[in-house]
Amino acid sequence: MNDAAALSGELEVDLGAIVANWRDLGVRHPSGPVAGVVKADAYGLGAAPVARALAAAGCRHFFVAQFAEGLALREALGHGPMIAVLGGFPPGADAGAALTPVLNAPRDLAAARAAGLRGAILHVDTGMERLGLNAAELAAAGDLSGLALRYVMTHLACADEPRHPLNVAQAARFAAAGAALPGVPRSFANSAGIFLGRDFASDLARPGCALYGINPTPGLSNPMRQVLRLTIPVLQVRQVPAGVTVGYGATWTAPRDSRIATIAAGYADGYLRALSGRGIAIAAGRPVQLVGRISMDLITLDVTDVPELAQGDRVELIGPQQTPDAVAALAGTIGYEILTSLGARYRRRYLPA
């Protein structure tokens, strides 16, 4: 590691673990293949390297949210795999990129028909009330066979709550939509939906968070492998007498003579300010408390009980002992936000699949 690298945070991404999660989800969804949802730069972990690893393992379907993401992913993957854009785009806008638009509204259908588009994905809304045609709009759409739809899809609103009545209602509504589109393959389950059972199986599942180690079964043991480790260098260790305050706003007062380590990360790097006074780091294999307010570029830790920790050592903010879900619980949010907030200043290192 050169001097510059030693001074920056390092985000280690285990591509092999991501591929293992994808394969595990495929076993759990025997009714059809499992796509790779790599929107938001593969949930902050790097869409190009993640998608290449999944494609090498056999993944042939990918989903992104925005048009620009689709163009970038096509450049990374080359031609072959399906790349669907959940937010859609005007017919022909992709030129030679051969992206697959998701049609989310009657206006999208009209534009697709006028352009003679074939091979789109139709999104029907079954209870999320965001994007997609509702039952009345689908009925009014008439014969859609001319579009040669690749899939009809919907999105579960409460899949991470197995007993929520909306799950059953959405399954019934999607079955009705599928019956109105005979012969069109269906795409139903997200990460948590794969664990809901046979009524949520389809021709193509679309997991996202589970690929990246987020628990798709909240309240139960996480069935997925962890895929990342975030380590940050210690810039300084100082002695702070009892009664002295640390950081902006003087929100933490040393209850004893203490050793305070300052590390090179902050909320500009996606480590949420809400973790001030709550977060935990792992130093020399032991948990230590974040003290004082998290600032833009720096975090302070009470390392009094880790006397061997010194300037230049590294501490872990996310990893096997402090998963994204655990960090999220401390911040009052979800693991998705923790991952997608990871900053651009981290040096990313990819372990091969």
mmCIF file of C-alpha atoms in Angstrom:
data_model
loop_
_atom_site.group_PDB
_atom_site.id
_atom_site.type_symbol
_atom_site.label_atom_id
_atom_site.label_comp_id
_atom_site.label_asym_id
_atom_site.label_seq_id
_atom_site.Cartn_x
_atom_site.Cartn_y
_atom_site.Cartn_z
ATOM 1 C CA MET A 1 0.000 0.000 0.000
ATOM 2 C CA ASN A 2 1.476 3.374 -1.007
ATOM 3 C CA ASP A 3 1.472 6.432 1.237
ATOM 4 C CA ALA A 4 -1.608 7.981 -0.385
ATOM 5 C CA ALA A 5 -3.587 4.737 -0.104
ATOM 6 C CA ALA A 6 -2.594 4.365 3.535
ATOM 7 C CA LEU A 7 -4.302 7.675 4.312
ATOM 8 C CA SER A 8 -7.678 6.831 2.727
ATOM 9 C CA GLY A 9 -10.557 4.616 3.679
ATOM 10 C CA GLU A 10 -10.703 1.279 1.892
ATOM 11 C CA LEU A 11 -13.905 -0.431 0.812
ATOM 12 C CA GLU A 12 -13.239 -4.107 0.180
ATOM 13 C CA VAL A 13 -15.923 -5.803 -1.924
ATOM 14 C CA ASP A 14 -16.035 -9.594 -2.108
ATOM 15 C CA LEU A 15 -17.314 -10.371 -5.604
ATOM 16 C CA GLY A 16 -17.235 -14.071 -4.795
ATOM 17 C CA ALA A 17 -19.693 -13.520 -1.960
ATOM 18 C CA ILE A 18 -22.018 -11.547 -4.246
ATOM 19 C CA VAL A 19 -21.945 -14.351 -6.816
ATOM 20 C CA ALA A 20 -22.543 -16.913 -4.033
ATOM 21 C CA ASN A 21 -25.588 -14.919 -2.882
ATOM 22 C CA TRP A 22 -26.914 -14.793 -6.454
ATOM 23 C CA ARG A 23 -26.535 -18.549 -6.807
ATOM 24 C CA ASP A 24 -28.202 -19.141 -3.444
ATOM 25 C CA LEU A 25 -31.165 -17.008 -4.476
ATOM 26 C CA GLY A 26 -31.376 -18.964 -7.720
ATOM 27 C CA VAL A 27 -31.715 -22.202 -5.767
ATOM 28 C CA ARG A 28 -34.502 -20.620 -3.719
ATOM 29 C CA HIS A 29 -36.322 -19.514 -6.899
ATOM 30 C CA PRO A 30 -36.491 -22.650 -9.068
ATOM 31 C CA SER A 31 -39.379 -21.395 -11.200
ATOM 32 C CA GLY A 32 -37.122 -19.122 -13.265
ATOM 33 C CA PRO A 33 -33.807 -17.286 -13.378
ATOM 34 C CA VAL A 34 -32.688 -14.603 -10.980
ATOM 35 C CA ALA A 35 -31.679 -11.189 -12.275
ATOM 36 C CA GLY A 36 -29.072 -8.861 -10.851
ATOM 37 C CA VAL A 37 -30.442 -5.506 -9.717
ATOM 38 C CA VAL A 38 -27.443 -3.185 -9.966
ATOM 39 C CA LYS A 39 -29.110 0.226 -9.757
ATOM 40 C CA ALA A 40 -27.497 3.022 -7.738
ATOM 41 C CA ASP A 41 -24.041 1.750 -8.738
ATOM 42 C CA ALA A 42 -24.847 -1.739 -7.445
ATOM 43 C CA TYR A 43 -26.078 -0.275 -4.147
ATOM 44 C CA GLY A 44 -22.857 1.722 -3.828
ATOM 45 C CA LEU A 45 -20.470 -1.165 -4.452
ATOM 46 C CA GLY A 46 -19.686 -0.605 -8.136
ATOM 47 C CA ALA A 47 -22.085 -1.600 -10.912
ATOM 48 C CA ALA A 48 -19.454 -2.472 -13.531
ATOM 49 C CA PRO A 49 -17.333 -4.917 -11.486
ATOM 50 C CA VAL A 50 -20.374 -6.433 -9.771
ATOM 51 C CA ALA A 51 -22.270 -6.943 -13.038
ATOM 52 C CA ARG A 52 -19.223 -8.376 -14.787
ATOM 53 C CA ALA A 53 -18.787 -10.918 -11.987
ATOM 54 C CA LEU A 54 -22.463 -11.878 -12.129
ATOM 55 C CA ALA A 55 -22.409 -12.124 -15.922
ATOM 56 C CA ALA A 56 -19.339 -14.369 -15.787
ATOM 57 C CA ALA A 57 -21.273 -16.594 -13.372
ATOM 58 C CA GLY A 58 -24.192 -16.858 -15.794
ATOM 59 C CA CYS A 59 -26.515 -13.969 -14.937
ATOM 60 C CA ARG A 60 -28.283 -12.832 -18.122
ATOM 61 C CA HIS A 61 -30.746 -10.253 -16.769
ATOM 62 C CA PHE A 62 -29.885 -6.929 -15.137
ATOM 63 C CA PHE A 63 -31.996 -4.046 -13.866
ATOM 64 C CA VAL A 64 -31.037 -0.418 -13.322
ATOM 65 C CA ALA A 65 -33.199 2.536 -12.349
ATOM 66 C CA GLN A 66 -32.127 5.281 -14.739
ATOM 67 C CA PHE A 67 -31.316 5.557 -18.406
ATOM 68 C CA ALA A 68 -27.740 6.787 -17.892
ATOM 69 C CA GLU A 69 -27.094 3.778 -15.658
ATOM 70 C CA GLY A 70 -28.251 1.507 -18.448
ATOM 71 C CA LEU A 71 -25.924 3.097 -21.014
ATOM 72 C CA ALA A 72 -22.947 2.798 -18.661
ATOM 73 C CA LEU A 73 -23.759 -0.814 -17.863
ATOM 74 C CA ARG A 74 -24.084 -1.746 -21.532
ATOM 75 C CA GLU A 75 -20.627 -0.306 -22.130
ATOM 76 C CA ALA A 76 -19.288 -2.370 -19.223
ATOM 77 C CA LEU A 77 -20.985 -5.644 -20.205
ATOM 78 C CA GLY A 78 -21.085 -5.480 -23.964
ATOM 79 C CA HIS A 79 -23.982 -6.942 -25.908
ATOM 80 C CA GLY A 80 -25.753 -10.044 -24.742
ATOM 81 C CA PRO A 81 -27.349 -9.691 -21.299
ATOM 82 C CA MET A 82 -30.692 -7.971 -20.972
ATOM 83 C CA ILE A 83 -30.380 -4.568 -19.308
ATOM 84 C CA ALA A 84 -33.766 -3.190 -18.268
ATOM 85 C CA VAL A 85 -34.310 0.400 -17.162
ATOM 86 C CA LEU A 86 -36.956 0.544 -14.448
ATOM 87 C CA GLY A 87 -37.643 4.243 -14.986
ATOM 88 C CA GLY A 88 -38.101 3.724 -18.719
ATOM 89 C CA PHE A 89 -36.965 5.954 -21.587
ATOM 90 C CA PRO A 90 -38.354 7.210 -24.912
ATOM 91 C CA PRO A 91 -38.332 4.722 -27.792
ATOM 92 C CA GLY A 92 -35.075 4.881 -29.718
ATOM 93 C CA ALA A 93 -33.217 6.947 -27.133
ATOM 94 C CA ASP A 94 -30.831 4.084 -26.482
ATOM 95 C CA ALA A 95 -29.710 3.947 -30.139
ATOM 96 C CA GLY A 96 -27.409 0.921 -30.437
ATOM 97 C CA ALA A 97 -27.257 0.201 -26.709
ATOM 98 C CA ALA A 98 -30.118 -2.298 -26.951
ATOM 99 C CA LEU A 99 -31.581 -1.466 -23.561
ATOM 100 C CA THR A 100 -35.001 -2.732 -22.491
ATOM 101 C CA PRO A 101 -37.429 -0.016 -21.338
ATOM 102 C CA VAL A 102 -39.954 -0.640 -18.609
ATOM 103 C CA LEU A 103 -43.327 0.818 -19.609
ATOM 104 C CA ASN A 104 -44.842 2.415 -16.529
ATOM 105 C CA ALA A 105 -47.830 4.444 -17.752
ATOM 106 C CA PRO A 106 -50.446 4.565 -20.550
ATOM 107 C CA ARG A 107 -48.405 7.299 -22.211
ATOM 108 C CA ASP A 108 -45.406 4.941 -22.347
ATOM 109 C CA LEU A 109 -47.588 2.331 -24.040
ATOM 110 C CA ALA A 110 -48.785 4.856 -26.622
ATOM 111 C CA ALA A 111 -45.230 5.938 -27.420
ATOM 112 C CA ALA A 112 -44.068 2.333 -27.706
ATOM 113 C CA ARG A 113 -46.892 1.473 -30.104
ATOM 114 C CA ALA A 114 -46.285 4.558 -32.228
ATOM 115 C CA ALA A 115 -42.596 3.703 -32.535
ATOM 116 C CA GLY A 116 -43.248 0.056 -33.323
ATOM 117 C CA LEU A 117 -41.225 -0.925 -30.266
ATOM 118 C CA ARG A 118 -40.938 -4.627 -29.517
ATOM 119 C CA GLY A 119 -39.444 -6.325 -26.486
ATOM 120 C CA ALA A 120 -40.236 -3.950 -23.631
ATOM 121 C CA ILE A 121 -41.273 -4.870 -20.081
ATOM 122 C CA LEU A 122 -44.736 -3.849 -18.909
ATOM 123 C CA HIS A 123 -45.052 -2.709 -15.294
ATOM 124 C CA VAL A 124 -48.436 -3.189 -13.656
ATOM 125 C CA ASP A 125 -49.192 -1.662 -10.275
ATOM 126 C CA THR A 126 -50.716 -4.091 -7.793
ATOM 127 C CA GLY A 127 -50.514 -2.022 -4.619
ATOM 128 C CA MET A 128 -47.314 0.033 -4.455
ATOM 129 C CA GLU A 129 -49.037 3.102 -5.981
ATOM 130 C CA ARG A 130 -45.867 4.489 -7.527
ATOM 131 C CA LEU A 131 -45.216 3.374 -11.102
ATOM 132 C CA GLY A 132 -47.134 0.963 -13.313
ATOM 133 C CA LEU A 133 -50.533 0.611 -14.944
ATOM 134 C CA ASN A 134 -53.394 -0.069 -12.573
ATOM 135 C CA ALA A 135 -56.082 -2.627 -13.364
ATOM 136 C CA ALA A 136 -58.335 -0.130 -15.147
ATOM 137 C CA GLU A 137 -55.475 1.214 -17.266
ATOM 138 C CA LEU A 138 -54.396 -2.296 -18.186
ATOM 139 C CA ALA A 139 -57.942 -3.196 -19.218
ATOM 140 C CA ALA A 140 -58.159 -0.059 -21.351
ATOM 141 C CA ALA A 141 -54.848 -0.816 -23.047
ATOM 142 C CA GLY A 142 -56.387 -3.444 -25.281
ATOM 143 C CA ASP A 143 -54.359 -5.933 -27.264
ATOM 144 C CA LEU A 144 -50.661 -5.674 -26.406
ATOM 145 C CA SER A 145 -49.452 -8.606 -28.467
ATOM 146 C CA GLY A 146 -47.871 -6.280 -31.022
ATOM 147 C CA LEU A 147 -45.347 -5.138 -28.436
ATOM 148 C CA ALA A 148 -43.935 -8.658 -28.005
ATOM 149 C CA LEU A 149 -43.447 -7.958 -24.317
ATOM 150 C CA ARG A 150 -40.424 -9.625 -22.731
ATOM 151 C CA TYR A 151 -42.008 -9.629 -19.263
ATOM 152 C CA VAL A 152 -44.865 -8.224 -17.259
ATOM 153 C CA MET A 153 -43.681 -7.166 -13.811
ATOM 154 C CA THR A 154 -44.932 -5.740 -10.559
ATOM 155 C CA HIS A 155 -43.259 -4.707 -7.334
ATOM 156 C CA LEU A 156 -44.034 -5.910 -3.820
ATOM 157 C CA ALA A 157 -44.600 -3.226 -1.204
ATOM 158 C CA CYS A 158 -44.358 -5.279 2.002
ATOM 159 C CA ALA A 159 -42.391 -8.417 1.142
ATOM 160 C CA ASP A 160 -40.169 -7.986 4.203
ATOM 161 C CA GLU A 161 -43.304 -8.378 6.363
ATOM 162 C CA PRO A 162 -44.443 -11.937 5.505
ATOM 163 C CA ARG A 163 -47.790 -11.648 7.296
ATOM 164 C CA HIS A 164 -48.768 -8.314 5.769
ATOM 165 C CA PRO A 165 -52.125 -8.734 3.980
ATOM 166 C CA LEU A 166 -50.971 -6.636 1.038
ATOM 167 C CA ASN A 167 -48.641 -9.456 -0.039
ATOM 168 C CA VAL A 168 -51.544 -11.815 -0.685
ATOM 169 C CA ALA A 169 -53.553 -9.044 -2.326
ATOM 170 C CA GLN A 170 -50.696 -8.211 -4.676
ATOM 171 C CA ALA A 171 -50.226 -11.865 -5.593
ATOM 172 C CA ALA A 172 -53.901 -12.123 -6.545
ATOM 173 C CA ARG A 173 -53.848 -8.872 -8.535
ATOM 174 C CA PHE A 174 -50.691 -9.900 -10.370
ATOM 175 C CA ALA A 175 -52.194 -13.284 -11.217
ATOM 176 C CA ALA A 176 -55.165 -11.470 -12.739
ATOM 177 C CA ALA A 177 -52.884 -9.181 -14.727
ATOM 178 C CA GLY A 178 -50.938 -12.188 -15.979
ATOM 179 C CA ALA A 179 -54.126 -13.908 -17.061
ATOM 180 C CA ALA A 180 -54.956 -10.862 -19.186
ATOM 181 C CA LEU A 181 -51.570 -11.205 -20.912
ATOM 182 C CA PRO A 182 -51.393 -14.871 -21.902
ATOM 183 C CA GLY A 183 -47.979 -16.073 -22.919
ATOM 184 C CA VAL A 184 -46.102 -13.100 -21.460
ATOM 185 C CA PRO A 185 -43.481 -14.213 -18.896
ATOM 186 C CA ARG A 186 -43.895 -12.766 -15.418
ATOM 187 C CA SER A 187 -41.391 -11.104 -13.090
ATOM 188 C CA PHE A 188 -42.541 -10.814 -9.497
ATOM 189 C CA ALA A 189 -40.344 -11.354 -6.438
ATOM 190 C CA ASN A 190 -37.747 -8.946 -5.104
ATOM 191 C CA SER A 191 -35.175 -10.084 -2.521
ATOM 192 C CA ALA A 192 -37.639 -10.607 0.319
ATOM 193 C CA GLY A 193 -40.309 -11.882 -2.053
ATOM 194 C CA ILE A 194 -38.156 -14.876 -2.951
ATOM 195 C CA PHE A 195 -38.608 -16.033 0.658
ATOM 196 C CA LEU A 196 -42.418 -15.716 0.632
ATOM 197 C CA GLY A 197 -43.066 -19.059 -1.039
ATOM 198 C CA ARG A 198 -44.457 -20.523 -4.235
ATOM 199 C CA ASP A 199 -47.244 -17.970 -4.666
ATOM 200 C CA PHE A 200 -44.553 -15.359 -5.321
ATOM 201 C CA ALA A 201 -42.487 -17.403 -7.754
ATOM 202 C CA SER A 202 -42.382 -16.343 -11.404
ATOM 203 C CA ASP A 203 -40.346 -16.520 -14.596
ATOM 204 C CA LEU A 204 -37.797 -13.957 -13.358
ATOM 205 C CA ALA A 205 -36.992 -12.759 -9.841
ATOM 206 C CA ARG A 206 -35.355 -9.371 -9.277
ATOM 207 C CA PRO A 207 -33.278 -9.403 -6.076
ATOM 208 C CA GLY A 208 -31.229 -6.387 -5.123
ATOM 209 C CA CYS A 209 -30.364 -5.965 -1.458
ATOM 210 C CA ALA A 210 -29.873 -9.675 -0.761
ATOM 211 C CA LEU A 211 -27.098 -9.840 -3.357
ATOM 212 C CA TYR A 212 -25.171 -7.347 -1.246
ATOM 213 C CA GLY A 213 -25.633 -9.058 2.108
ATOM 214 C CA ILE A 214 -28.626 -7.114 3.415
ATOM 215 C CA ASN A 215 -30.961 -9.405 5.351
ATOM 216 C CA PRO A 216 -34.064 -10.121 3.206
ATOM 217 C CA THR A 217 -35.791 -11.757 6.191
ATOM 218 C CA PRO A 218 -35.815 -9.110 8.963
ATOM 219 C CA GLY A 219 -36.276 -10.616 12.400
ATOM 220 C CA LEU A 220 -34.698 -13.893 11.319
ATOM 221 C CA SER A 221 -31.099 -14.945 10.880
ATOM 222 C CA ASN A 222 -29.563 -13.444 7.744
ATOM 223 C CA PRO A 223 -29.272 -16.205 5.095
ATOM 224 C CA MET A 224 -26.956 -14.145 2.885
ATOM 225 C CA ARG A 225 -23.178 -13.834 2.947
ATOM 226 C CA GLN A 226 -21.586 -10.529 3.903
ATOM 227 C CA VAL A 227 -19.835 -8.880 0.981
ATOM 228 C CA LEU A 228 -17.990 -5.790 2.184
ATOM 229 C CA ARG A 229 -15.514 -4.468 4.702
ATOM 230 C CA LEU A 230 -14.865 -0.759 5.258
ATOM 231 C CA THR A 231 -11.641 0.153 7.061
ATOM 232 C CA ILE A 232 -10.431 3.640 7.930
ATOM 233 C CA PRO A 233 -6.930 4.805 8.949
ATOM 234 C CA VAL A 234 -6.224 6.385 12.324
ATOM 235 C CA LEU A 235 -4.855 9.890 11.807
ATOM 236 C CA GLN A 236 -4.045 10.634 15.436
ATOM 237 C CA VAL A 237 -4.385 9.246 18.952
ATOM 238 C CA ARG A 238 -4.411 11.756 21.786
ATOM 239 C CA GLN A 239 -4.763 11.746 25.562
ATOM 240 C CA VAL A 240 -7.857 13.569 26.835
ATOM 241 C CA PRO A 241 -8.166 14.258 30.581
ATOM 242 C CA ALA A 242 -11.384 13.483 32.421
ATOM 243 C CA GLY A 243 -13.880 16.322 32.116
ATOM 244 C CA VAL A 244 -12.679 17.528 28.693
ATOM 245 C CA THR A 245 -15.134 17.628 25.792
ATOM 246 C CA VAL A 246 -14.588 16.262 22.291
ATOM 247 C CA GLY A 247 -15.877 17.500 18.928
ATOM 248 C CA TYR A 248 -18.427 20.005 17.638
ATOM 249 C CA GLY A 249 -20.970 21.182 20.163
ATOM 250 C CA ALA A 250 -18.993 19.637 23.041
ATOM 251 C CA THR A 251 -21.601 16.879 23.165
ATOM 252 C CA TRP A 252 -19.329 14.262 24.780
ATOM 253 C CA THR A 253 -17.340 14.715 27.952
ATOM 254 C CA ALA A 254 -14.607 12.255 28.865
ATOM 255 C CA PRO A 255 -15.752 10.413 32.015
ATOM 256 C CA ARG A 256 -12.157 9.389 32.745
ATOM 257 C CA ASP A 257 -8.698 10.026 31.398
ATOM 258 C CA SER A 258 -9.190 8.735 27.857
ATOM 259 C CA ARG A 259 -7.423 7.948 24.609
ATOM 260 C CA ILE A 260 -9.235 9.384 21.592
ATOM 261 C CA ALA A 261 -8.499 8.176 18.056
ATOM 262 C CA THR A 262 -9.439 10.384 15.120
ATOM 263 C CA ILE A 263 -10.099 8.521 11.872
ATOM 264 C CA ALA A 264 -10.275 9.734 8.270
ATOM 265 C CA ALA A 265 -13.979 9.473 7.411
ATOM 266 C CA GLY A 266 -17.135 11.437 8.054
ATOM 267 C CA TYR A 267 -20.600 12.176 6.776
ATOM 268 C CA ALA A 268 -19.129 13.336 3.437
ATOM 269 C CA ASP A 269 -18.121 9.695 3.029
ATOM 270 C CA GLY A 270 -21.612 8.418 3.744
ATOM 271 C CA TYR A 271 -21.090 7.544 7.390
ATOM 272 C CA LEU A 272 -24.302 9.129 8.593
ATOM 273 C CA ARG A 273 -24.244 11.966 11.112
ATOM 274 C CA ALA A 274 -27.132 10.200 12.858
ATOM 275 C CA LEU A 275 -24.544 7.700 14.135
ATOM 276 C CA SER A 276 -22.948 10.364 16.343
ATOM 277 C CA GLY A 277 -22.657 8.968 19.851
ATOM 278 C CA ARG A 278 -24.229 5.682 18.699
ATOM 279 C CA GLY A 279 -21.907 4.105 16.180
ATOM 280 C CA ILE A 280 -19.463 1.325 16.892
ATOM 281 C CA ALA A 281 -16.098 0.672 15.254
ATOM 282 C CA ILE A 282 -13.909 -2.415 15.506
ATOM 283 C CA ALA A 283 -10.370 -1.616 16.645
ATOM 284 C CA ALA A 284 -7.837 -4.424 17.001
ATOM 285 C CA GLY A 285 -10.749 -6.851 16.974
ATOM 286 C CA ARG A 286 -12.666 -5.117 19.755
ATOM 287 C CA PRO A 287 -15.726 -2.827 19.611
ATOM 288 C CA VAL A 288 -15.138 0.818 20.503
ATOM 289 C CA GLN A 289 -17.618 3.653 20.810
ATOM 290 C CA LEU A 290 -17.897 6.636 18.494
ATOM 291 C CA VAL A 291 -17.847 9.732 20.713
ATOM 292 C CA GLY A 292 -18.763 13.305 19.920
ATOM 293 C CA ARG A 293 -20.376 14.389 16.681
ATOM 294 C CA ILE A 294 -19.452 12.883 13.353
ATOM 295 C CA SER A 295 -18.107 15.716 11.227
ATOM 296 C CA MET A 296 -17.698 16.038 7.475
ATOM 297 C CA ASP A 297 -14.319 14.336 7.276
ATOM 298 C CA LEU A 298 -13.488 13.007 10.736
ATOM 299 C CA ILE A 299 -14.806 10.652 13.407
ATOM 300 C CA THR A 300 -13.534 10.319 16.969
ATOM 301 C CA LEU A 301 -13.429 7.033 18.890
ATOM 302 C CA ASP A 302 -12.853 6.219 22.540
ATOM 303 C CA VAL A 303 -9.983 3.709 22.352
ATOM 304 C CA THR A 304 -8.952 3.877 25.999
ATOM 305 C CA ASP A 305 -9.390 0.128 26.331
ATOM 306 C CA VAL A 306 -7.347 -0.603 23.201
ATOM 307 C CA PRO A 307 -3.931 0.665 24.315
ATOM 308 C CA GLU A 308 -2.091 -0.874 21.365
ATOM 309 C CA LEU A 309 -4.006 1.153 18.734
ATOM 310 C CA ALA A 310 -1.712 3.732 17.158
ATOM 311 C CA GLN A 311 -1.571 6.287 14.363
ATOM 312 C CA GLY A 312 -1.551 4.534 10.987
ATOM 313 C CA ASP A 313 -3.537 1.527 12.186
ATOM 314 C CA ARG A 314 -6.930 0.870 10.615
ATOM 315 C CA VAL A 315 -10.331 0.410 12.230
ATOM 316 C CA GLU A 316 -13.395 -1.249 10.728
ATOM 317 C CA LEU A 317 -16.642 0.696 10.395
ATOM 318 C CA ILE A 318 -18.533 -1.958 8.412
ATOM 319 C CA GLY A 319 -17.657 -5.620 8.178
ATOM 320 C CA PRO A 320 -18.305 -9.078 9.592
ATOM 321 C CA GLN A 321 -18.607 -7.802 13.165
ATOM 322 C CA GLN A 322 -20.543 -4.670 12.225
ATOM 323 C CA THR A 323 -22.798 -5.437 9.269
ATOM 324 C CA PRO A 324 -24.653 -2.827 7.196
ATOM 325 C CA ASP A 325 -27.887 -3.915 8.882
ATOM 326 C CA ALA A 326 -26.319 -3.450 12.331
ATOM 327 C CA VAL A 327 -25.024 0.006 11.395
ATOM 328 C CA ALA A 328 -28.442 0.891 10.007
ATOM 329 C CA ALA A 329 -30.185 -0.149 13.218
ATOM 330 C CA LEU A 330 -27.952 2.205 15.208
ATOM 331 C CA ALA A 331 -28.704 5.043 12.770
ATOM 332 C CA GLY A 332 -32.455 4.419 12.728
ATOM 333 C CA THR A 333 -32.501 3.572 9.024
ATOM 334 C CA ILE A 334 -32.143 0.563 6.697
ATOM 335 C CA GLY A 335 -29.109 -1.219 5.299
ATOM 336 C CA TYR A 336 -29.946 0.007 1.796
ATOM 337 C CA GLU A 337 -29.275 3.603 2.854
ATOM 338 C CA ILE A 338 -25.988 2.669 4.492
ATOM 339 C CA LEU A 339 -24.706 0.990 1.323
ATOM 340 C CA THR A 340 -25.949 3.567 -1.171
ATOM 341 C CA SER A 341 -24.472 6.393 0.919
ATOM 342 C CA LEU A 342 -20.927 5.037 0.707
ATOM 343 C CA GLY A 343 -18.776 7.890 -0.535
ATOM 344 C CA ALA A 344 -16.603 8.299 -3.607
ATOM 345 C CA ARG A 345 -13.477 9.000 -1.547
ATOM 346 C CA TYR A 346 -13.044 5.404 -0.457
ATOM 347 C CA ARG A 347 -10.483 3.372 -2.345
ATOM 348 C CA ARG A 348 -12.335 0.311 -3.614
ATOM 349 C CA ARG A 349 -10.669 -3.079 -3.705
ATOM 350 C CA TYR A 350 -12.406 -6.058 -5.289
ATOM 351 C CA LEU A 351 -11.808 -9.624 -4.213
ATOM 352 C CA PRO A 352 -12.252 -11.876 -7.260
ATOM 353 C CA ALA A 353 -15.279 -14.077 -7.753
#
